[in-house]
């Protein structure tokens, strides 16, 4: 059976996804133990497969979890003694790489910091929300009331908090803000995605003098217009409600105050120190460290000039060839009568070209290029029919398709200038994989690894499937 390919490591170590790792038949960290590996090495619990470095462990449960996360064809059909040891080698390499990365001090960039802060906030706020919802659920059950779904339970918890804080809302400011929200533009359905997102991301315009004013006051302190707008600004534009009335602004403010109180409760309870949250944050710090190590040792050393790329191009000439293709003018219509009428129109080459041009100006793509690889059935029909033939109507997903064969394009080899982006992508992947393998070999050689042979042999006796 073939060895597990580079996608396995990509799935196990997300920062290494772009480079990948090939476990070729010639060997590598998964094929043979590192020279520093020690077999046995004292008492070993059956739950531990290997100890790596200064105390990191690869456990049976960790092995099984990582194995299940992979899907065929990246995961072999069965867990044999050979694939078990290869897969364990990947996990040992991952642990050795992480230990090497954490042994150094890294300067985080803005994205590292924002990603880490976002994760911490998400975990802590989620834990505080779960606690509040559990308390609300228990109160409802104690009172004999039915327990609604999570969304409705959140509304009940929020409204209870509004009462407990004794919140009083400024009705005049709710009215002013409702008018500002109602004035926000609505995206046009026929505009581009980026244009729609830009419109959805708009923030209501209010006077600067209003920003420090309170929308609501209570025992938790004032909640200001600036706080409301800041919460809106940082929310997902695709999930924002359409706010037009004072009651909707009140709900929006209530949500913001509820979130603020959850954060306060989380800080008081020091939820960030809860074991599961602390472990997730440690994993994120490790992820960032590995990213930095790989960036320095692999990607920073990748530099391809034209001579290197052209040499690679000539060494793999057949990979840049274009296959035999058929160019079509193809449309999908709602029903068969409409498709039949379109078939009559496509008989005329001039009419077919005019329809394709008009569609392109309107943002519709009626021109298509098919090959044996992209659509083997349609390609075979187009080749058999030849240029000028009209195919269909054919029942397809979404309606009825009709197509005119515009041209048959012979296969040919791309020139270097045409293929350069493909050549660069392939070279970076191959060279990145090679350097990644070298990095893993280096960290494995200087990392002590103790392997529990008895536990590995037992792995193949239990199922590890989905």
CSV table of C-alpha atoms in Angstrom, one decimal:
chain,number,residue,atom,x,y,z
A,1,UNK,CA,0.0,0.0,0.0
A,2,UNK,CA,1.2,3.5,-0.8
A,3,UNK,CA,2.5,5.6,2.0
A,4,UNK,CA,0.4,8.5,3.4
A,5,UNK,CA,1.0,11.6,1.3
A,6,UNK,CA,1.7,15.3,2.0
A,7,UNK,CA,-2.0,16.1,2.8
A,8,UNK,CA,-1.7,14.1,6.0
A,9,UNK,CA,0.8,16.4,7.5
A,10,UNK,CA,-1.1,19.4,6.1
A,11,UNK,CA,-4.2,18.3,8.0
A,12,UNK,CA,-2.2,17.7,11.2
A,13,UNK,CA,-0.2,20.9,11.2
A,14,UNK,CA,-2.3,23.8,9.7
A,15,UNK,CA,0.6,26.2,9.5
A,16,UNK,CA,2.4,23.8,7.2
A,17,UNK,CA,-0.6,23.5,4.8
A,18,UNK,CA,1.0,25.5,2.0
A,19,UNK,CA,4.2,23.5,2.0
A,20,UNK,CA,2.9,20.1,2.6
A,21,UNK,CA,5.0,17.1,3.5
A,22,UNK,CA,5.7,14.0,1.3
A,23,UNK,CA,6.4,10.7,3.0
A,24,UNK,CA,8.1,9.1,0.0
A,25,UNK,CA,9.1,5.5,-0.2
A,26,UNK,CA,12.8,6.6,0.2
A,27,UNK,CA,12.2,7.3,3.8
A,28,UNK,CA,11.7,10.3,6.0
A,29,UNK,CA,10.7,11.0,9.6
A,30,UNK,CA,7.7,8.7,9.4
A,31,UNK,CA,9.5,5.9,7.6
A,32,UNK,CA,12.3,5.5,10.0
A,33,UNK,CA,12.7,6.6,13.6
A,34,UNK,CA,15.1,9.5,14.3
A,35,UNK,CA,18.5,8.5,15.5
A,36,UNK,CA,17.7,10.1,18.8
A,37,UNK,CA,14.7,7.8,19.3
A,38,UNK,CA,14.9,5.5,22.3
A,39,UNK,CA,12.9,2.3,22.4
A,40,UNK,CA,11.3,1.4,25.8
A,41,UNK,CA,13.0,3.8,28.2
A,42,UNK,CA,11.4,2.8,31.4
A,43,UNK,CA,7.7,2.2,32.5
A,44,UNK,CA,5.2,3.4,29.9
A,45,UNK,CA,1.4,3.6,30.5
A,46,UNK,CA,-0.5,1.8,27.7
A,47,UNK,CA,-2.2,5.2,26.9
A,48,UNK,CA,1.1,6.7,25.8
A,49,UNK,CA,2.6,5.9,22.4
A,50,UNK,CA,5.6,8.1,22.5
A,51,UNK,CA,7.4,10.8,24.6
A,52,UNK,CA,8.9,13.6,22.7
A,53,UNK,CA,11.5,16.1,24.0
A,54,UNK,CA,11.1,17.6,27.4
A,55,UNK,CA,7.8,16.0,28.2
A,56,UNK,CA,5.4,16.2,25.3
A,57,UNK,CA,3.4,13.0,24.7
A,58,UNK,CA,1.6,11.3,21.8
A,59,UNK,CA,-1.3,9.4,23.4
A,60,UNK,CA,-3.6,6.8,22.0
A,61,UNK,CA,-6.5,9.1,22.2
A,62,UNK,CA,-4.6,11.9,20.4
A,63,UNK,CA,-3.5,9.4,17.7
A,64,UNK,CA,-7.1,8.2,17.3
A,65,UNK,CA,-8.5,11.8,17.2
A,66,UNK,CA,-6.0,12.8,14.5
A,67,UNK,CA,-6.6,9.7,12.5
A,68,UNK,CA,-10.4,10.3,12.5
A,69,UNK,CA,-10.0,13.9,11.4
A,70,UNK,CA,-8.4,12.7,8.1
A,71,UNK,CA,-10.7,11.6,5.3
A,72,UNK,CA,-9.9,9.3,2.4
A,73,UNK,CA,-7.9,9.4,0.2
A,74,UNK,CA,-5.5,11.2,2.6
A,75,UNK,CA,-6.2,8.5,5.2
A,76,UNK,CA,-5.3,4.9,4.2
A,77,UNK,CA,-8.2,2.4,4.0
A,78,UNK,CA,-7.0,0.5,7.0
A,79,UNK,CA,-4.7,0.9,10.0
A,80,UNK,CA,-1.9,-1.6,9.5
A,81,UNK,CA,1.3,-1.9,11.6
A,82,UNK,CA,3.1,0.0,8.8
A,83,UNK,CA,0.6,2.9,8.5
A,84,UNK,CA,0.4,3.1,12.3
A,85,UNK,CA,4.1,3.7,12.6
A,86,UNK,CA,4.1,6.1,9.7
A,87,UNK,CA,1.3,8.1,11.2
A,88,UNK,CA,2.9,8.1,14.6
A,89,UNK,CA,6.1,9.4,12.9
A,90,UNK,CA,4.0,12.4,11.6
A,91,UNK,CA,2.6,13.1,15.1
A,92,UNK,CA,6.1,12.9,16.6
A,93,UNK,CA,7.4,15.3,14.0
A,94,UNK,CA,4.6,17.7,14.8
A,95,UNK,CA,5.5,17.6,18.5
A,96,UNK,CA,9.2,18.0,17.8
A,97,UNK,CA,8.5,21.0,15.6
A,98,UNK,CA,6.3,22.6,18.2
A,99,UNK,CA,8.8,22.1,20.9
A,100,UNK,CA,11.5,23.7,18.7
A,101,UNK,CA,9.3,26.6,17.9
A,102,UNK,CA,8.3,27.2,21.6
A,103,UNK,CA,12.0,27.2,22.6
A,104,UNK,CA,12.5,30.6,20.8
A,105,UNK,CA,11.0,34.0,21.5
A,106,UNK,CA,9.0,35.4,18.7
A,107,UNK,CA,7.7,39.0,18.0
A,108,UNK,CA,4.1,38.8,17.2
A,109,UNK,CA,2.8,40.9,14.3
A,110,UNK,CA,-0.6,42.7,14.3
A,111,UNK,CA,-2.4,39.7,12.9
A,112,UNK,CA,-1.0,37.3,15.5
A,113,UNK,CA,-2.1,39.6,18.3
A,114,UNK,CA,-5.6,40.3,16.8
A,115,UNK,CA,-6.2,36.6,16.1
A,116,UNK,CA,-5.1,35.6,19.7
A,117,UNK,CA,-7.2,38.4,21.3
A,118,UNK,CA,-10.2,37.4,19.2
A,119,UNK,CA,-9.9,33.8,20.2
A,120,UNK,CA,-9.5,34.6,23.9
A,121,UNK,CA,-12.5,37.0,23.8
A,122,UNK,CA,-14.6,34.4,21.9
A,123,UNK,CA,-13.8,31.6,24.4
A,124,UNK,CA,-14.2,33.7,27.5
A,125,UNK,CA,-17.4,35.3,26.3
A,126,UNK,CA,-18.8,32.0,25.2
A,127,UNK,CA,-18.2,30.4,28.6
A,128,UNK,CA,-19.8,33.3,30.4
A,129,UNK,CA,-22.8,33.1,28.0
A,130,UNK,CA,-23.2,29.4,28.6
A,131,UNK,CA,-23.2,30.0,32.3
A,132,UNK,CA,-25.9,32.6,32.0
A,133,UNK,CA,-28.0,30.4,29.8
A,134,UNK,CA,-27.6,27.5,32.2
A,135,UNK,CA,-28.8,29.7,35.1
A,136,UNK,CA,-31.8,30.8,33.1
A,137,UNK,CA,-32.6,27.3,32.1
A,138,UNK,CA,-32.5,26.1,35.7
A,139,UNK,CA,-34.8,29.0,36.8
A,140,UNK,CA,-37.4,28.1,34.1
A,141,UNK,CA,-37.3,24.4,35.0
A,142,UNK,CA,-37.7,25.2,38.7
A,143,UNK,CA,-40.7,27.3,37.9
A,144,UNK,CA,-42.2,24.5,35.8
A,145,UNK,CA,-41.9,26.5,32.6
A,146,UNK,CA,-40.9,25.0,29.2
A,147,UNK,CA,-37.3,25.6,28.1
A,148,UNK,CA,-37.1,27.3,24.6
A,149,UNK,CA,-34.3,27.0,22.1
A,150,UNK,CA,-30.9,28.6,22.7
A,151,UNK,CA,-31.8,31.9,20.9
A,152,UNK,CA,-35.0,32.5,22.8
A,153,UNK,CA,-33.2,31.5,26.0
A,154,UNK,CA,-30.7,34.2,25.4
A,155,UNK,CA,-33.4,36.8,24.9
A,156,UNK,CA,-34.9,35.7,28.3
A,157,UNK,CA,-31.5,36.0,30.0
A,158,UNK,CA,-30.9,39.4,28.5
A,159,UNK,CA,-34.3,40.7,29.5
A,160,UNK,CA,-33.8,39.4,33.0
A,161,UNK,CA,-30.5,41.2,33.2
A,162,UNK,CA,-32.2,44.5,32.1
A,163,UNK,CA,-34.6,44.2,35.0
A,164,UNK,CA,-31.9,43.2,37.5
A,165,UNK,CA,-29.7,46.2,36.5
A,166,UNK,CA,-32.7,48.6,36.8
A,167,UNK,CA,-32.0,50.0,33.3
A,168,UNK,CA,-33.7,53.2,32.2
A,169,UNK,CA,-33.6,54.1,28.5
A,170,UNK,CA,-33.6,57.6,27.1
A,171,UNK,CA,-36.5,57.5,24.7
A,172,UNK,CA,-35.5,60.7,22.8
A,173,UNK,CA,-32.1,59.2,22.0
A,174,UNK,CA,-33.6,55.9,21.0
A,175,UNK,CA,-35.7,57.9,18.5
A,176,UNK,CA,-32.7,59.8,17.1
A,177,UNK,CA,-30.7,56.7,16.7
A,178,UNK,CA,-33.6,54.9,15.0
A,179,UNK,CA,-33.7,57.6,12.4
A,180,UNK,CA,-29.9,57.3,11.9
A,181,UNK,CA,-30.1,53.6,11.5
A,182,UNK,CA,-33.1,53.8,9.1
A,183,UNK,CA,-31.0,56.2,6.9
A,184,UNK,CA,-28.4,53.6,6.3
A,185,UNK,CA,-28.3,52.6,2.6
A,186,UNK,CA,-29.5,49.2,1.4
A,187,UNK,CA,-27.3,47.2,-0.9
A,188,UNK,CA,-28.5,46.7,-4.5
A,189,UNK,CA,-29.1,43.0,-5.3
A,190,UNK,CA,-27.5,43.4,-8.7
A,191,UNK,CA,-24.3,45.1,-7.4
A,192,UNK,CA,-21.0,43.2,-6.8
A,193,UNK,CA,-20.4,41.3,-3.6
A,194,UNK,CA,-17.7,43.8,-2.5
A,195,UNK,CA,-20.1,46.7,-3.1
A,196,UNK,CA,-22.8,45.0,-1.1
A,197,UNK,CA,-20.4,44.3,1.8
A,198,UNK,CA,-19.3,47.9,1.7
A,199,UNK,CA,-22.9,49.1,2.0
A,200,UNK,CA,-23.7,46.5,4.7
A,201,UNK,CA,-20.6,47.6,6.7
A,202,UNK,CA,-21.8,51.3,7.0
A,203,UNK,CA,-22.2,52.8,10.5
A,204,UNK,CA,-25.0,55.3,11.3
A,205,UNK,CA,-23.9,58.9,11.3
A,206,UNK,CA,-24.5,60.9,14.5
A,207,UNK,CA,-23.3,64.2,15.8
A,208,UNK,CA,-20.0,64.0,17.8
A,209,UNK,CA,-21.7,65.7,20.7
A,210,UNK,CA,-24.1,62.7,21.0
A,211,UNK,CA,-21.4,60.0,21.3
A,212,UNK,CA,-20.7,60.4,25.0
A,213,UNK,CA,-24.4,60.6,25.9
A,214,UNK,CA,-26.1,57.6,27.6
A,215,UNK,CA,-28.7,55.5,25.9
A,216,UNK,CA,-29.4,53.7,29.1
A,217,UNK,CA,-28.4,54.1,32.8
A,218,UNK,CA,-28.5,51.5,35.6
A,219,UNK,CA,-26.6,49.8,38.3
A,220,UNK,CA,-24.0,48.7,35.8
A,221,UNK,CA,-23.2,52.3,34.8
A,222,UNK,CA,-24.2,54.3,31.7
A,223,UNK,CA,-24.3,52.7,28.2
A,224,UNK,CA,-23.3,55.4,25.7
A,225,UNK,CA,-24.1,56.0,22.0
A,226,UNK,CA,-20.3,55.5,21.3
A,227,UNK,CA,-20.5,52.0,22.9
A,228,UNK,CA,-23.5,51.0,20.8
A,229,UNK,CA,-21.9,52.2,17.6
A,230,UNK,CA,-18.6,50.4,18.4
A,231,UNK,CA,-20.5,47.2,19.0
A,232,UNK,CA,-22.2,47.6,15.6
A,233,UNK,CA,-19.0,48.5,13.9
A,234,UNK,CA,-17.3,45.2,15.1
A,235,UNK,CA,-20.3,43.0,14.3
A,236,UNK,CA,-20.5,40.8,11.2
A,237,UNK,CA,-22.1,42.9,8.4
A,238,UNK,CA,-23.8,39.8,7.0
A,239,UNK,CA,-25.6,39.1,10.3
A,240,UNK,CA,-26.7,42.6,11.3
A,241,UNK,CA,-30.4,43.1,11.7
A,242,UNK,CA,-32.2,45.9,9.8
A,243,UNK,CA,-32.8,48.5,12.6
A,244,UNK,CA,-35.5,51.2,11.9
A,245,UNK,CA,-37.5,51.6,15.1
A,246,UNK,CA,-36.7,52.8,18.7
A,247,UNK,CA,-37.7,49.3,19.9
A,248,UNK,CA,-35.1,47.7,17.7
A,249,UNK,CA,-32.5,50.2,18.9
A,250,UNK,CA,-33.5,49.3,22.5
A,251,UNK,CA,-32.9,45.6,21.7
A,252,UNK,CA,-29.6,46.4,20.1
A,253,UNK,CA,-28.5,48.4,23.2
A,254,UNK,CA,-29.8,45.6,25.5
A,255,UNK,CA,-27.6,43.1,23.6
A,256,UNK,CA,-24.6,45.4,24.0
A,257,UNK,CA,-25.2,45.8,27.7
A,258,UNK,CA,-25.7,42.1,28.2
A,259,UNK,CA,-22.4,41.4,26.5
A,260,UNK,CA,-20.7,44.0,28.7
A,261,UNK,CA,-22.1,42.3,31.8
A,262,UNK,CA,-21.0,38.9,30.6
A,263,UNK,CA,-17.4,40.2,30.1
A,264,UNK,CA,-17.5,41.7,33.6
A,265,UNK,CA,-18.7,38.4,35.1
A,266,UNK,CA,-16.0,36.5,33.1
A,267,UNK,CA,-13.3,38.8,34.5
A,268,UNK,CA,-14.5,38.4,38.1
A,269,UNK,CA,-14.6,34.6,37.7
A,270,UNK,CA,-11.2,34.6,35.9
A,271,UNK,CA,-12.7,32.3,33.2
A,272,UNK,CA,-9.5,32.9,31.1
A,273,UNK,CA,-7.8,30.6,33.6
A,274,UNK,CA,-10.3,27.8,33.2
A,275,UNK,CA,-8.3,24.6,32.1
A,276,UNK,CA,-10.1,24.1,28.8
A,277,UNK,CA,-9.7,27.8,27.8
A,278,UNK,CA,-6.1,28.0,29.0
A,279,UNK,CA,-5.3,24.9,27.0
A,280,UNK,CA,-6.9,26.3,23.8
A,281,UNK,CA,-5.0,29.6,24.3
A,282,UNK,CA,-1.7,27.6,24.8
A,283,UNK,CA,-2.5,25.8,21.5
A,284,UNK,CA,-2.9,29.1,19.8
A,285,UNK,CA,0.4,30.4,21.1
A,286,UNK,CA,2.0,27.2,19.9
A,287,UNK,CA,0.3,27.6,16.5
A,288,UNK,CA,1.8,31.1,16.2
A,289,UNK,CA,5.2,30.0,17.2
A,290,UNK,CA,5.2,27.2,14.6
A,291,UNK,CA,4.0,29.6,12.0
A,292,UNK,CA,7.0,31.9,12.7
A,293,UNK,CA,9.5,29.0,12.7
A,294,UNK,CA,8.2,27.7,9.4
A,295,UNK,CA,8.1,31.2,7.9
A,296,UNK,CA,11.8,31.7,8.8
A,297,UNK,CA,13.2,28.3,8.0
A,298,UNK,CA,11.1,27.5,4.9
A,299,UNK,CA,9.3,30.4,3.2
A,300,UNK,CA,11.9,33.2,3.9
A,301,UNK,CA,14.5,31.1,2.0
A,302,UNK,CA,12.3,30.5,-1.1
A,303,UNK,CA,13.3,32.8,-3.8
A,304,UNK,CA,12.7,31.9,-7.5
A,305,UNK,CA,14.3,33.9,-10.3
A,306,UNK,CA,13.5,33.5,-13.9
A,307,UNK,CA,16.4,31.2,-14.6
A,308,UNK,CA,15.3,28.8,-11.8
A,309,UNK,CA,11.7,28.8,-12.9
A,310,UNK,CA,12.6,28.3,-16.6
A,311,UNK,CA,14.8,25.4,-15.7
A,312,UNK,CA,11.9,23.9,-13.7
A,313,UNK,CA,9.6,24.5,-16.6
A,314,UNK,CA,11.8,22.6,-19.1
A,315,UNK,CA,12.3,19.7,-16.7
A,316,UNK,CA,8.5,19.2,-16.5
A,317,UNK,CA,7.4,20.3,-20.0
A,318,UNK,CA,4.5,17.9,-20.3
A,319,UNK,CA,2.8,19.3,-17.2
A,320,UNK,CA,2.2,22.6,-18.9
A,321,UNK,CA,0.3,21.3,-22.0
A,322,UNK,CA,-3.2,22.4,-22.8
A,323,UNK,CA,-5.5,19.5,-23.7
A,324,UNK,CA,-7.9,19.3,-26.6
A,325,UNK,CA,-10.8,21.7,-25.8
A,326,UNK,CA,-14.2,22.7,-27.1
A,327,UNK,CA,-15.4,26.3,-26.9
A,328,UNK,CA,-19.1,26.6,-26.5
A,329,UNK,CA,-21.8,29.3,-26.2
A,330,UNK,CA,-24.0,27.6,-23.6
A,331,UNK,CA,-27.1,28.7,-21.7
A,332,UNK,CA,-29.4,27.2,-19.1
A,333,UNK,CA,-33.1,28.2,-19.3
A,334,UNK,CA,-35.9,27.6,-16.9
A,335,UNK,CA,-38.0,25.3,-19.0
A,336,UNK,CA,-37.8,23.1,-22.1
A,337,UNK,CA,-39.9,25.4,-24.5
A,338,UNK,CA,-37.6,28.3,-23.7
A,339,UNK,CA,-34.6,26.1,-24.3
A,340,UNK,CA,-36.0,24.9,-27.6
A,341,UNK,CA,-36.5,28.5,-28.8
A,342,UNK,CA,-33.0,29.3,-27.8
A,343,UNK,CA,-31.7,26.3,-29.8
A,344,UNK,CA,-33.3,27.9,-32.9
A,345,UNK,CA,-31.5,31.2,-32.1
A,346,UNK,CA,-28.1,29.5,-31.7
A,347,UNK,CA,-28.3,27.9,-35.1
A,348,UNK,CA,-27.1,31.3,-36.4
A,349,UNK,CA,-23.4,32.0,-35.6
A,350,UNK,CA,-24.0,35.8,-35.6
A,351,UNK,CA,-27.0,35.5,-33.2
A,352,UNK,CA,-25.0,33.2,-30.9
A,353,UNK,CA,-22.1,35.7,-30.7
A,354,UNK,CA,-24.5,38.6,-30.2
A,355,UNK,CA,-26.2,36.7,-27.3
A,356,UNK,CA,-22.8,35.9,-25.7
A,357,UNK,CA,-21.7,39.6,-26.0
A,358,UNK,CA,-24.9,40.9,-24.5
A,359,UNK,CA,-24.6,38.4,-21.7
A,360,UNK,CA,-21.0,39.4,-20.9
A,361,UNK,CA,-22.0,43.1,-20.7
A,362,UNK,CA,-24.8,42.2,-18.2
A,363,UNK,CA,-22.4,40.1,-16.1
A,364,UNK,CA,-23.6,36.7,-17.4
A,365,UNK,CA,-21.1,34.2,-18.7
A,366,UNK,CA,-22.4,32.3,-21.7
A,367,UNK,CA,-19.0,31.3,-23.1
A,368,UNK,CA,-17.6,28.1,-21.8
A,369,UNK,CA,-14.4,26.0,-22.4
A,370,UNK,CA,-14.7,22.3,-21.8
A,371,UNK,CA,-12.2,19.4,-21.9
A,372,UNK,CA,-12.3,15.7,-21.2
A,373,UNK,CA,-11.2,16.5,-17.6
A,374,UNK,CA,-13.7,19.3,-16.8
A,375,UNK,CA,-16.9,17.7,-18.3
A,376,UNK,CA,-16.2,14.5,-20.2
A,377,UNK,CA,-19.7,13.8,-21.4
A,378,UNK,CA,-20.3,17.3,-22.8
A,379,UNK,CA,-16.8,17.4,-24.3
A,380,UNK,CA,-17.3,14.1,-26.1
A,381,UNK,CA,-20.7,15.3,-27.6
A,382,UNK,CA,-19.1,18.5,-28.7
A,383,UNK,CA,-16.2,16.8,-30.4
A,384,UNK,CA,-18.4,14.3,-32.1
A,385,UNK,CA,-20.8,17.1,-33.3
A,386,UNK,CA,-18.1,19.5,-34.5
A,387,UNK,CA,-18.0,23.3,-34.8
A,388,UNK,CA,-21.4,24.9,-35.6
A,389,UNK,CA,-23.5,22.1,-34.1
A,390,UNK,CA,-26.1,22.9,-31.5
A,391,UNK,CA,-26.6,20.5,-28.6
A,392,UNK,CA,-29.7,20.2,-26.4
A,393,UNK,CA,-32.0,20.9,-24.9
A,394,UNK,CA,-30.7,18.8,-22.1
A,395,UNK,CA,-32.2,18.5,-18.6
A,396,UNK,CA,-29.6,19.7,-16.1
A,397,UNK,CA,-29.6,20.9,-12.5
A,398,UNK,CA,-31.4,24.3,-12.6
A,399,UNK,CA,-33.2,23.9,-15.9
A,400,UNK,CA,-32.6,23.0,-19.5
A,401,UNK,CA,-29.2,23.5,-21.2
A,402,UNK,CA,-28.6,24.3,-24.9
A,403,UNK,CA,-25.2,25.0,-26.4
A,404,UNK,CA,-23.5,25.8,-29.7
A,405,UNK,CA,-20.1,24.4,-30.5
A,406,UNK,CA,-18.2,27.5,-31.4
A,407,UNK,CA,-14.7,26.1,-31.9
A,408,UNK,CA,-12.5,23.0,-31.3
A,409,UNK,CA,-9.1,24.1,-29.9
A,410,UNK,CA,-6.3,21.6,-30.4
A,411,UNK,CA,-4.0,20.6,-27.6
A,412,UNK,CA,-0.7,22.4,-27.3
A,413,UNK,CA,2.2,23.0,-25.0
A,414,UNK,CA,2.1,26.4,-23.1
A,415,UNK,CA,5.1,28.7,-23.6
A,416,UNK,CA,7.1,29.6,-20.5
A,417,UNK,CA,5.6,33.1,-20.3
A,418,UNK,CA,2.1,31.5,-20.5
A,419,UNK,CA,2.8,28.9,-17.9
A,420,UNK,CA,4.9,31.0,-15.5
A,421,UNK,CA,2.3,31.4,-12.8
A,422,UNK,CA,1.7,27.6,-12.8
A,423,UNK,CA,5.4,26.9,-12.9
A,424,UNK,CA,6.0,29.2,-9.9
A,425,UNK,CA,3.1,27.6,-7.9
A,426,UNK,CA,4.4,24.1,-8.6
A,427,UNK,CA,8.1,25.1,-7.8
A,428,UNK,CA,7.1,26.8,-4.6
A,429,UNK,CA,5.1,23.7,-3.6
A,430,UNK,CA,7.9,21.2,-4.4
A,431,UNK,CA,10.7,23.3,-3.0
A,432,UNK,CA,8.7,24.3,0.1
A,433,UNK,CA,8.0,20.6,0.7
A,434,UNK,CA,11.7,19.8,0.4
A,435,UNK,CA,12.7,22.5,2.9
A,436,UNK,CA,9.9,21.5,5.2
A,437,UNK,CA,11.2,17.9,5.2
A,438,UNK,CA,14.7,19.2,6.0
A,439,UNK,CA,13.3,21.3,8.9
A,440,UNK,CA,11.5,18.3,10.3
A,441,UNK,CA,14.6,16.1,9.9
A,442,UNK,CA,16.7,18.7,11.8
A,443,UNK,CA,14.3,19.0,14.7
A,444,UNK,CA,13.8,15.2,14.9
A,445,UNK,CA,17.6,14.6,15.0
A,446,UNK,CA,18.0,16.9,18.0
A,447,UNK,CA,14.9,15.8,19.9
A,448,UNK,CA,14.8,12.8,22.2
A,449,UNK,CA,12.0,10.4,21.3
A,450,UNK,CA,11.0,7.4,23.4
A,451,UNK,CA,8.6,5.0,21.7
A,452,UNK,CA,6.2,2.5,23.3
A,453,UNK,CA,6.3,-0.5,20.9
A,454,UNK,CA,3.8,-2.5,22.9
A,455,UNK,CA,1.1,0.2,22.7
A,456,UNK,CA,1.8,0.8,19.0
A,457,UNK,CA,1.3,-2.9,18.2
A,458,UNK,CA,-2.0,-2.8,20.1
A,459,UNK,CA,-3.2,0.0,18.0
A,460,UNK,CA,-3.9,-2.2,15.0
A,461,UNK,CA,-6.2,-4.5,17.2
A,462,UNK,CA,-8.9,-1.8,17.8
A,463,UNK,CA,-11.0,0.1,15.2
A,464,UNK,CA,-9.9,3.7,14.4
A,465,UNK,CA,-12.4,4.5,11.6
A,466,UNK,CA,-15.0,7.3,11.6
